[in-house]
Short mmCIF file of C-alpha atoms in Angstrom, two decimals:
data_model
loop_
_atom_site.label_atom_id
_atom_site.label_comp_id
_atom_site.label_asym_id
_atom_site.label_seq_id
_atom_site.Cartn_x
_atom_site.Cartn_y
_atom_site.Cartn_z
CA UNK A 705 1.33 40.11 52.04
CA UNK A 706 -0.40 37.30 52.44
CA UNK A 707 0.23 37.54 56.33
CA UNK A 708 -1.61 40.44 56.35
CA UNK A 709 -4.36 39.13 54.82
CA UNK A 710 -4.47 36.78 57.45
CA UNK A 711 -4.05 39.14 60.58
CA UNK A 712 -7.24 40.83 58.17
CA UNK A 713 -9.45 37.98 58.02
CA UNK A 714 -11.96 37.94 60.38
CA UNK A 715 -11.70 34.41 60.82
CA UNK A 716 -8.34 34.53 62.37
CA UNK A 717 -9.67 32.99 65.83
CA UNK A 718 -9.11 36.38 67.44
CA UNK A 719 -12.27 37.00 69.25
CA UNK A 720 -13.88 39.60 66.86
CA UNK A 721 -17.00 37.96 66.01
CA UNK A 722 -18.82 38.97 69.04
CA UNK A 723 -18.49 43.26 68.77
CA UNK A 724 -20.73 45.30 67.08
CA UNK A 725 -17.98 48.23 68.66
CA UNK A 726 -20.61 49.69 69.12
CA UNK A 727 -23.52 49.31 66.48
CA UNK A 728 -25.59 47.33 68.09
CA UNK A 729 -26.58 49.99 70.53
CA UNK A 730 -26.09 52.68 68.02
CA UNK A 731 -29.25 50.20 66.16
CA UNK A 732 -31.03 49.92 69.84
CA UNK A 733 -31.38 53.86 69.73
CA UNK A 734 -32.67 54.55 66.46
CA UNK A 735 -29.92 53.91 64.02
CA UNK A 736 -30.93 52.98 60.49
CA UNK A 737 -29.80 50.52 58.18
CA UNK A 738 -28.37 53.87 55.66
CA UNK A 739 -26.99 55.61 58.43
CA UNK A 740 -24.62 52.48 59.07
CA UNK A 741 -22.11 53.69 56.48
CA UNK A 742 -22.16 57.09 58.78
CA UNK A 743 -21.32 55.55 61.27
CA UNK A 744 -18.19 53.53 59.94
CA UNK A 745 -17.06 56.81 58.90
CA UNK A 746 -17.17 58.15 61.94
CA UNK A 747 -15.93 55.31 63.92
CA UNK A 748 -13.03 55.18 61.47
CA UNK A 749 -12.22 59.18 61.99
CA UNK A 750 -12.73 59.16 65.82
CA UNK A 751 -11.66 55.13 67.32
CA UNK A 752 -9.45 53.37 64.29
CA UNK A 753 -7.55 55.83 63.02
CA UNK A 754 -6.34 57.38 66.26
CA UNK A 755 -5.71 53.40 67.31
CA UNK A 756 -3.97 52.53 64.07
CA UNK A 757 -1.32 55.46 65.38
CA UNK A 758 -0.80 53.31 68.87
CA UNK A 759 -0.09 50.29 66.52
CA UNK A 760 2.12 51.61 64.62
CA UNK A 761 3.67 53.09 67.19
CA UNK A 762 3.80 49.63 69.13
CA UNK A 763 5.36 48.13 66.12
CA UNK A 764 8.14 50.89 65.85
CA UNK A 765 9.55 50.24 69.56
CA UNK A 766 8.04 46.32 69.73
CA UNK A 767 12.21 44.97 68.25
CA UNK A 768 14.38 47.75 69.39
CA UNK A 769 12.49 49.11 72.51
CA UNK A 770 11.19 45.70 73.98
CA UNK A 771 8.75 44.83 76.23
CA UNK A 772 9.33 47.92 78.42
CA UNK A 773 9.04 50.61 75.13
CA UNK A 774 5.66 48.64 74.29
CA UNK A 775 4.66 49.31 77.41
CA UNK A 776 4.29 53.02 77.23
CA UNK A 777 2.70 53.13 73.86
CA UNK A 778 -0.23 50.85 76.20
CA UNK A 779 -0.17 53.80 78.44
CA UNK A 780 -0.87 56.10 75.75
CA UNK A 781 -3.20 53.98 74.58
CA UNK A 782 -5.06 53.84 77.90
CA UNK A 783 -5.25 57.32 78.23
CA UNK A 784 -7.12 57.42 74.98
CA UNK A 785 -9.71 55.40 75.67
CA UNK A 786 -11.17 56.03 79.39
CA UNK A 787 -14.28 54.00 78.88
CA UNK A 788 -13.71 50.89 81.43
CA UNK A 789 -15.91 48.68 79.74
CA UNK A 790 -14.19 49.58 76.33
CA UNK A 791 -10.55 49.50 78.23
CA UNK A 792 -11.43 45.99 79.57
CA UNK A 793 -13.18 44.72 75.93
CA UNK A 794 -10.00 45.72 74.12
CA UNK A 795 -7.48 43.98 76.67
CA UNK A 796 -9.56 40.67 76.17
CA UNK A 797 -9.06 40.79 72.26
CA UNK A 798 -5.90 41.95 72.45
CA UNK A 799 -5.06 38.74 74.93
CA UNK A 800 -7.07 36.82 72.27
CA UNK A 801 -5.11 37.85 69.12
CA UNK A 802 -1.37 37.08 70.92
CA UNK A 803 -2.68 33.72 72.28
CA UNK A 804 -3.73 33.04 68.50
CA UNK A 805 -0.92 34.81 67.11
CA UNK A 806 1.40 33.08 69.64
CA UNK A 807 0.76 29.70 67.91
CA UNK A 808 0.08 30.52 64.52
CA UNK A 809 2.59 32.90 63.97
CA UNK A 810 5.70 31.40 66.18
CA UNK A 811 8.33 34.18 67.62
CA UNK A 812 10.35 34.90 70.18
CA UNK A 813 8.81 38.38 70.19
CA UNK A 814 5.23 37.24 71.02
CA UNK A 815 6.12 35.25 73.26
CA UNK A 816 7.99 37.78 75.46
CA UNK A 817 5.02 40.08 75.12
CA UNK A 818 2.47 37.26 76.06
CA UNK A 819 5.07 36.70 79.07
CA UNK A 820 5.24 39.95 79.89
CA UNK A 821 1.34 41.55 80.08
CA UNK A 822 -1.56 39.05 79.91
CA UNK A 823 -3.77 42.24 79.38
CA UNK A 824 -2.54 44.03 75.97
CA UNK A 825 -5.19 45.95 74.24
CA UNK A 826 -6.02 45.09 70.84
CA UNK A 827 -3.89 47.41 69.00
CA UNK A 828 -0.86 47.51 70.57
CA UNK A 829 -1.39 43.51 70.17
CA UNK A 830 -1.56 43.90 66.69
CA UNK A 831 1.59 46.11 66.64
CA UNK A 832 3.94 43.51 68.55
CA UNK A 833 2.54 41.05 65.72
CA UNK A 834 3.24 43.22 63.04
CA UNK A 835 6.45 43.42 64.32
CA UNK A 836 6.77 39.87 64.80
CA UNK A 837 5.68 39.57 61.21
CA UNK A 838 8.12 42.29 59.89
CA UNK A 839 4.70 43.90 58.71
CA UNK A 840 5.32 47.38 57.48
CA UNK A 841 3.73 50.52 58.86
CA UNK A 842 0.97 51.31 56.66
CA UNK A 843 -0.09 47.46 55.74
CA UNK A 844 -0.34 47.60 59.80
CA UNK A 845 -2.57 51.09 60.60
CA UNK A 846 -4.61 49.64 57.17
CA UNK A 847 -5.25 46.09 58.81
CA UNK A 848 -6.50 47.82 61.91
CA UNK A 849 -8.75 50.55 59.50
CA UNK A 850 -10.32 48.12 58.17
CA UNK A 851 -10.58 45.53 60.66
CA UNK A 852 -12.98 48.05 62.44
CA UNK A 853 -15.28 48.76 59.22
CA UNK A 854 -15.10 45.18 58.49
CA UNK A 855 -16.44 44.59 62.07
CA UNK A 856 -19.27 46.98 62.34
CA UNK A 857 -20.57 45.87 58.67
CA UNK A 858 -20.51 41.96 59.66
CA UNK A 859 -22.13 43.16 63.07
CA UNK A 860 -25.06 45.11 60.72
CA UNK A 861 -25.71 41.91 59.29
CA UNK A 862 -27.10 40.33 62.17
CA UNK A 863 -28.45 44.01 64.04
CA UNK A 864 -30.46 45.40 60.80
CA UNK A 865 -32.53 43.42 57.86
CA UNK A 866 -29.97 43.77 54.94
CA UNK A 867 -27.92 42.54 51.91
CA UNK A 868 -24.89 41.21 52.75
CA UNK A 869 -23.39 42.25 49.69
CA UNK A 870 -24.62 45.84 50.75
CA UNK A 871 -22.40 45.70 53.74
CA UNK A 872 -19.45 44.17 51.87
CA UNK A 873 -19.75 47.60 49.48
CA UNK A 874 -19.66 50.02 52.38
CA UNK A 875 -16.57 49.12 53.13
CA UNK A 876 -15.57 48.88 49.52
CA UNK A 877 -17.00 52.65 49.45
CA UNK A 878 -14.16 53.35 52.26
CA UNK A 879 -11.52 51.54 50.64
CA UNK A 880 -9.88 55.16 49.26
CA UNK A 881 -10.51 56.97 52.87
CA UNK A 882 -8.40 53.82 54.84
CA UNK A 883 -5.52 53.57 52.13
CA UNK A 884 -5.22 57.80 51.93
CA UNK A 885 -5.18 57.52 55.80
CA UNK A 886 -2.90 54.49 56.20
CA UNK A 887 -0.70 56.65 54.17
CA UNK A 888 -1.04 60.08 56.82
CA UNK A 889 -0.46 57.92 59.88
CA UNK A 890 2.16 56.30 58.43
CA UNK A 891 3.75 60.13 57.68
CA UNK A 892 3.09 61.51 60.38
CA UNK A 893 6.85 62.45 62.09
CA UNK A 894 5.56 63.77 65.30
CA UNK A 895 5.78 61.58 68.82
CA UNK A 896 2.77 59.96 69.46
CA UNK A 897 1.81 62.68 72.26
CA UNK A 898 1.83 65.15 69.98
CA UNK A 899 -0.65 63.46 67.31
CA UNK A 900 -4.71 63.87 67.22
CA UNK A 901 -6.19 61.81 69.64
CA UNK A 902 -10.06 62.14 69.04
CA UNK A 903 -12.65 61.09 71.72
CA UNK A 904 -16.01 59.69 70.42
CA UNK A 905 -17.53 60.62 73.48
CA UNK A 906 -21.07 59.17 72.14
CA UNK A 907 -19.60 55.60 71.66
CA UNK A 908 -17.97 55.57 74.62
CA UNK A 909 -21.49 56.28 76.67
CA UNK A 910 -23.33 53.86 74.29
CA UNK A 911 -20.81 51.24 75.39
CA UNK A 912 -21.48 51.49 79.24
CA UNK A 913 -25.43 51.76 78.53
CA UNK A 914 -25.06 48.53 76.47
CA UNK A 915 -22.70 46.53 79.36
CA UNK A 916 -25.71 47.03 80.98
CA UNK A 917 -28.64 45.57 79.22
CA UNK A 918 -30.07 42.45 80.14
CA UNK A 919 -30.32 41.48 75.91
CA UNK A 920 -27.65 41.73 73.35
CA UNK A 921 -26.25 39.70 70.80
CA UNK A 922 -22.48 41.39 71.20
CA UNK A 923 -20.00 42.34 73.82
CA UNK A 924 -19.93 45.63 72.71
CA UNK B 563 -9.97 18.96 82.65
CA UNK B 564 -12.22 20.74 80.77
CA UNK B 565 -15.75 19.19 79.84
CA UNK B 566 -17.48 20.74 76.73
CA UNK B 567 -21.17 20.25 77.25
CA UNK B 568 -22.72 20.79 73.73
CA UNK B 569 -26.36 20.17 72.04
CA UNK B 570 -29.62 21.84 71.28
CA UNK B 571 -31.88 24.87 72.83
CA UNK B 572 -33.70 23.73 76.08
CA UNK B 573 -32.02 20.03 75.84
CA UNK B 574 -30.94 20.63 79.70
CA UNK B 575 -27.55 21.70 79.43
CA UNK B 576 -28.11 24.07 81.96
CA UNK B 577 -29.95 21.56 84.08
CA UNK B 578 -27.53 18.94 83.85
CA UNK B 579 -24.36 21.55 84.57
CA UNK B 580 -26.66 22.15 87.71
CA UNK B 581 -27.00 18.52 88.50
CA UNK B 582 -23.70 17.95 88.03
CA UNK B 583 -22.34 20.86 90.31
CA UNK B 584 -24.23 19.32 93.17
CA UNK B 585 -22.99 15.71 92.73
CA UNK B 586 -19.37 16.88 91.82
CA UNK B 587 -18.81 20.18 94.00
CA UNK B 588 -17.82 18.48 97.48
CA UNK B 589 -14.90 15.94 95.45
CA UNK B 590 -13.52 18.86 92.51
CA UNK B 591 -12.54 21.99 92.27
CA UNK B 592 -15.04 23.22 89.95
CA UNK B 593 -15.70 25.76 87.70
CA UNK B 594 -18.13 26.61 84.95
CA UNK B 595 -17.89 28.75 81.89
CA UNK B 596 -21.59 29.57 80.06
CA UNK B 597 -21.84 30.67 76.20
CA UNK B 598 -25.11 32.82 76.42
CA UNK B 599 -26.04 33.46 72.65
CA UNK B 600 -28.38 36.85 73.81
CA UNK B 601 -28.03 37.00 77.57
CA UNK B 602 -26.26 35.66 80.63
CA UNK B 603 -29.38 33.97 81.40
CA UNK B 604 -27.86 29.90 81.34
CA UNK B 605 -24.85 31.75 84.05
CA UNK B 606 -27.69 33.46 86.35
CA UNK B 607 -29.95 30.35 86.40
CA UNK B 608 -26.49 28.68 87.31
CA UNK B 609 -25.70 31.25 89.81
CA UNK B 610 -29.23 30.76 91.15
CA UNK B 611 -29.19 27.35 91.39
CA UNK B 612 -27.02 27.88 94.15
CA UNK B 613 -24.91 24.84 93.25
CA UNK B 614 -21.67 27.02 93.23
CA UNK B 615 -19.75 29.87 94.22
CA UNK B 616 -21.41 32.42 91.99
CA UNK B 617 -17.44 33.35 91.26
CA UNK B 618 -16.71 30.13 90.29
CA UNK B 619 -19.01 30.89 87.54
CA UNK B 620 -18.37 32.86 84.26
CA UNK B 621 -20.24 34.14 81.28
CA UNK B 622 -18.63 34.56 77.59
CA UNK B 623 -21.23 36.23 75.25
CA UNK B 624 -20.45 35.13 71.68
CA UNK B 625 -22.06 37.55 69.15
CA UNK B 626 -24.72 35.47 68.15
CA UNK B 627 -21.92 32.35 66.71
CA UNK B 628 -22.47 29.76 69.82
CA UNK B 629 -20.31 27.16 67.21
CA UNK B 630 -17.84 29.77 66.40
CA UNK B 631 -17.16 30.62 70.26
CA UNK B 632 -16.11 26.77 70.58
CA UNK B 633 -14.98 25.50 67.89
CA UNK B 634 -13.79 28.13 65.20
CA UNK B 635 -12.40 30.65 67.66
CA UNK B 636 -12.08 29.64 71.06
CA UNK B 637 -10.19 32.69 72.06
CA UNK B 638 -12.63 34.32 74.29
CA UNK B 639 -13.91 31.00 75.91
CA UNK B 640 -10.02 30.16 77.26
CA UNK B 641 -9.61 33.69 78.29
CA UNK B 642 -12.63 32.74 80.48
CA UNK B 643 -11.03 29.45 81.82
CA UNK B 644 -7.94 31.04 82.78
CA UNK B 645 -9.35 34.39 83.83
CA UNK B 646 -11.68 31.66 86.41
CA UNK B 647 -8.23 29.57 87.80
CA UNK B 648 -6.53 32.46 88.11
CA UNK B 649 -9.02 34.12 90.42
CA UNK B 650 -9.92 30.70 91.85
CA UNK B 651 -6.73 29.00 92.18
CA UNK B 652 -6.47 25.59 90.07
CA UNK B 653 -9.43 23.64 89.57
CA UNK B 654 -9.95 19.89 89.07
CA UNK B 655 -12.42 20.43 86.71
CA UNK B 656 -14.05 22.92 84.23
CA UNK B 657 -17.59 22.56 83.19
CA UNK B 658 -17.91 24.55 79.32
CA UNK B 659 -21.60 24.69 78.14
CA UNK B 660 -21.93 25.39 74.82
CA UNK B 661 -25.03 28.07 73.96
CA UNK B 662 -27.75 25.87 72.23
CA UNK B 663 -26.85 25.14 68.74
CA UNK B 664 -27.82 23.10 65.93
CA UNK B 665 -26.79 19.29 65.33
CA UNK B 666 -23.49 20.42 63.97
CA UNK B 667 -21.92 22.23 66.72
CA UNK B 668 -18.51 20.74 68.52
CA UNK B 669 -15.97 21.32 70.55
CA UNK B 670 -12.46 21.84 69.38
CA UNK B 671 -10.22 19.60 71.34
CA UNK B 672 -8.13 22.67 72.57
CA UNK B 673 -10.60 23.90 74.18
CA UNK B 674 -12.56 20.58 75.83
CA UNK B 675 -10.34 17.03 76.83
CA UNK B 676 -14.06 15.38 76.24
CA UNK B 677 -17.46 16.53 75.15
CA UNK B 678 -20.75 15.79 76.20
CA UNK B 679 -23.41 16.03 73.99
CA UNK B 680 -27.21 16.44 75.44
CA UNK B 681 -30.74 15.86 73.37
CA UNK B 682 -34.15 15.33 75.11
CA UNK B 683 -37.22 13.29 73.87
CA UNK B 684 -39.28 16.00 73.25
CA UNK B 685 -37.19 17.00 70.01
CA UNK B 686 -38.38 13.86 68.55
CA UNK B 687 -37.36 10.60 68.91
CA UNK B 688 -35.94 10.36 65.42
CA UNK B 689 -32.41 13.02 66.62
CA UNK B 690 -30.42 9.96 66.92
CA UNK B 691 -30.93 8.80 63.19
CA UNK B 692 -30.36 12.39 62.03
CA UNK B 693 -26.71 12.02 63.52
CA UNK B 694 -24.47 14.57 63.36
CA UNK B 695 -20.37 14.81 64.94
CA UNK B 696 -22.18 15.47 68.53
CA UNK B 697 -24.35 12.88 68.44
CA UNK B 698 -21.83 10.36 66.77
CA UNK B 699 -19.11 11.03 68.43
CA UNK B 700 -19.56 12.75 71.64
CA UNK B 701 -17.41 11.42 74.28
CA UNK B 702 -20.85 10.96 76.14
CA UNK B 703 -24.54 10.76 74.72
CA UNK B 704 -27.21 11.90 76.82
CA UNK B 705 -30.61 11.59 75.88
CA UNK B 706 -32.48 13.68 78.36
CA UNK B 707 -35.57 14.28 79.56
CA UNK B 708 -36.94 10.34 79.31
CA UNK B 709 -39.87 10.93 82.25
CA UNK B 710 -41.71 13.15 79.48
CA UNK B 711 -41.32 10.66 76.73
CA UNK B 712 -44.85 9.64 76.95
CA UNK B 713 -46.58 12.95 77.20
CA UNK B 714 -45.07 14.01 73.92
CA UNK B 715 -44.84 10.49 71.66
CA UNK B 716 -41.14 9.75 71.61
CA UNK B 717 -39.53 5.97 71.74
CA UNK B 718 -36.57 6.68 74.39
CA UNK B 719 -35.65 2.57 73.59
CA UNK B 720 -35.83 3.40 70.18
CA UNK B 721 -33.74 6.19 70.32
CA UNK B 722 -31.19 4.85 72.62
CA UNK B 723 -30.84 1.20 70.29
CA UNK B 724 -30.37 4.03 66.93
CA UNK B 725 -27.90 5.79 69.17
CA UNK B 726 -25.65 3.01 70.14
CA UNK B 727 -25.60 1.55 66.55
CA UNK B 728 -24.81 4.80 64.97
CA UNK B 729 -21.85 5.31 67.85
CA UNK B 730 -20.47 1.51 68.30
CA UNK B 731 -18.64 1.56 71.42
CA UNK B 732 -19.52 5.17 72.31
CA UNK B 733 -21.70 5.18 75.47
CA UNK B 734 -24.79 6.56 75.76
CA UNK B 735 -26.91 7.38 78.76
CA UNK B 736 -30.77 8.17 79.41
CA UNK B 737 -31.36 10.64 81.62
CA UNK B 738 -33.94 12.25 83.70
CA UNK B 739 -33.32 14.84 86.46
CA UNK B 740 -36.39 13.91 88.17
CA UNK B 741 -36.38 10.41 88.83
CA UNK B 742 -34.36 9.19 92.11
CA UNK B 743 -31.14 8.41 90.12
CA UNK B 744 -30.40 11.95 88.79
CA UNK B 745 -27.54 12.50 86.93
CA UNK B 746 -25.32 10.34 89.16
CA UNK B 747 -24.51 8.11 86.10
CA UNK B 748 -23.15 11.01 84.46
CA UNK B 749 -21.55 11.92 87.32
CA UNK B 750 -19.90 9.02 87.44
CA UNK B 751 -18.68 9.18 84.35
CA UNK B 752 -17.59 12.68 84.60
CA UNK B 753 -15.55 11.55 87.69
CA UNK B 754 -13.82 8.26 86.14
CA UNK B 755 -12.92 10.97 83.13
CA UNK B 756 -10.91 13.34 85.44
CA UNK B 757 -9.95 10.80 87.62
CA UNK B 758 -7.64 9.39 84.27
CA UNK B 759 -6.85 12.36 82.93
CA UNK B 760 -5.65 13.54 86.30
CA UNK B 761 -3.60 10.45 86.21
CA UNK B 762 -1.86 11.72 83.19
CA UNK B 763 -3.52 8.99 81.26
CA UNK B 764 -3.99 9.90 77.44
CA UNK B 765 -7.69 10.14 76.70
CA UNK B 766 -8.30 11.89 73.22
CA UNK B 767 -11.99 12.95 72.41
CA UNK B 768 -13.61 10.92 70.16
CA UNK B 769 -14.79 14.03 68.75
CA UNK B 770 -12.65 15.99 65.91
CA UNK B 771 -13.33 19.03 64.25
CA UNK B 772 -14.03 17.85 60.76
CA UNK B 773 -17.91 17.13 59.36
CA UNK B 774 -19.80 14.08 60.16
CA UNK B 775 -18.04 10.92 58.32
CA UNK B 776 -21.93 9.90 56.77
CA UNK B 777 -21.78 13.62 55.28
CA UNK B 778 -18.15 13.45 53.86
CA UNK B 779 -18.73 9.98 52.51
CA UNK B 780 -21.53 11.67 50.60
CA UNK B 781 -19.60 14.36 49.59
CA UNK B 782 -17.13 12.62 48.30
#
């Protein structure tokens, strides 16, 4: 439990800090502070929940499967999220989290994964360190739920004039949605290829449009 | 090695990385990693300078948290070190600049072997008795900017006798980029630095995470 919380906390040195995934060009063209919880909806619907499938699925084949099995849940992965800029943002926090998790977290697991690809995407990072963790499914696709509302409402913070305790209760406000979906992922029996895999075809344009200005505060 | 160089907006950081690349680049394999808080504007005026192979140069953007990026989570600032040796092969030495921070802001020692911390005269002369970990306890003191000293009010003698007594046997060094010397006594000390730690000789930073000893005394 507590190692959830941990893998949860944004201040796990895992590189988070600096996305807005997203909201700070969502702010740039015309987004308003009460359309934020919106748009952590909709992130959460299109981007999380399809991602918290890869991670559990990462963490299902990460002990029997190995490196190898892991490997092709990336694939997956990468065909879900075509964006280059997003592609290469998610391999750098994913590289982030098992150099973190490497030392903080000691296993043999991690380590073969770090060993293995220096460029894991975030999610299927987080399900090798699940693993590692003997985190179960749903604690897993719930971490990774609402590490991405937790993101985007930190990211408001600094994007839009606010209360910080009003961003703390969006996500509080989406607290039912991410357990009730932790709980569908989690049940879902079909192969990965054969669950929804959403595109948010407007966040993945915002991204390259934002790589590409001269000012921002975030990566992405 | 890796060099943190750490202090205030428009103290010279980017000036003395500069200064440094031309003194430094025909003896080391260098390499320099900027933290831009809003832009890649301290890696472009790098770039420009001309004092380096613009690849030998890298930018990490860090979501508006220049301390976080190196000293709370470092992960995206050593994905940038080992992203650069990678492409360029090893290097003797690795230049970090911190983005301009407050008083406060230092490096954690697994991401710099030493830290160099640079303030100018025209913040006012009175920086050194304000203190601080940086100005402390940086491996290196440089008080910048001394030609302008008269043009805006500041005691340079003054501030150099407050920094040595508040840092004992910490060195400090005066510095200004336009008068004949340049930053060749930095340089020099940036060379005797990796020329020991190259030699395997143990050199720990002065500089540790934790607060300022005056402000923990207080605390306490």
């Amino acid at each position: 439990m507590v190692l959830s919380m941990l893998l949860a906390d944004g201040r796990f040195p895992a590189g988070t800090y600096a996305h807005s995934l997203g909201l700070e060009q969502a702010v740039a063209d015309g987004l308003a502070a009460d359309e934020v919880p919106g748009f952590m909806g909709a992130r959460l619907r299109l981007v999380a929940e399809p991602e918290s499938r890869i991670a559990v699925a990462a963490r299902r084949v990460a002990h029997s499967g190995g490196v190898s099995a892991v490997a092709v849940v990336e694939d997956e992965w990468a065909a879900r999220c075509p964006n280059p800029v997003l592609r290469e943002c998610a391999r750098r926090l994913g590289a982030g989290l098992l150099r973190s998790a490497a030392i903080a977290l000691p296993s043999a697991l991690i380590d073969a994964y770090r060993h293995a690809s220096r460029d894991t995407p975030r999610p299927v990072a987080l399900g090798v360190v699940a693993a590692a963790c003997d985190l179960g499914d749903e604690t897993l696709a719930r971490i990774v739920l609402y590490d991405d509302a937790a993101t985007v409402a930190s990211a408001a913070l600094k994007l839009l004039a606010l209360d910080p305790a009003q961003a703390s209760r969006w996500v509080a406000d989406l607290a039912a949605w991410i357990d009730d979906a932790a709980r569908e992922v989690v049940a879902d029996a079909r192969p990965l290829t054969e669950q929804p895999a959403p595109a948010a075809v407007g966040l993945e344009l915002g991204a390259t449009v934002h790589a590409r200005r001269r000012e921002r505060l975030f990566v992405t | 090695m890796r060099i943190g160089i750490g202090g205030p907006v428009g103290s010279g950081k980017s000036s003395l990385i500069a200064a440094l690349c031309r003194e430094l680049a025909a003896q080391l394999r260098l390499g320099v990693v900027t933290n831009d808080i809003y832009t890649t504007e301290d890696a472009e005026f790098l770039r420009a300078a001309g004092v380096l192979d613009v690849e030998r140069i890298v930018a990490v953007q860090t979501g508006c948290c220049p301390h976080t990026a190196i000293r709370d989570d470092i992960a995206m600032n050593l994905e940038a070190v080992e992203e650069l040796e990678r492409n360029q092969g090893p290097l003797d030495l690795v230049l970090v600049e911190s983005g301009g921070d407050n008083l406060t802001a230092v490096f954690s020692p697994a991401l710099a072997d030493a830290q160099i911390f640079v303030i100018d005269v025209a913040g006012g002369d009175d920086i050194p008795r304000k203190g601080g970990p940086g100005i402390a306890r940086a491996d290196l003191l440089v008080i910048n900017k001394t030609d302008l000293a008269p043009y805006v009010g500041s005691d340079v003698e003054l501030m150099l006798s407050e920094a040595r007594a508040r840092r004992e046997h910490l060195p400090v060094q005066a510095l200004s980029l336009v008068a004949p010397a340049g930053a060749q006594h930095v340089a020099s000390w940036v060379r005797e630095r990796q020329q020991r730690f190259a030699a395997g000789e143990d050199l720990p930073s002065s500089v540790t995470g934790v607060p300022d000893h005056h402000h923990s005394s207080h605390a306490r």
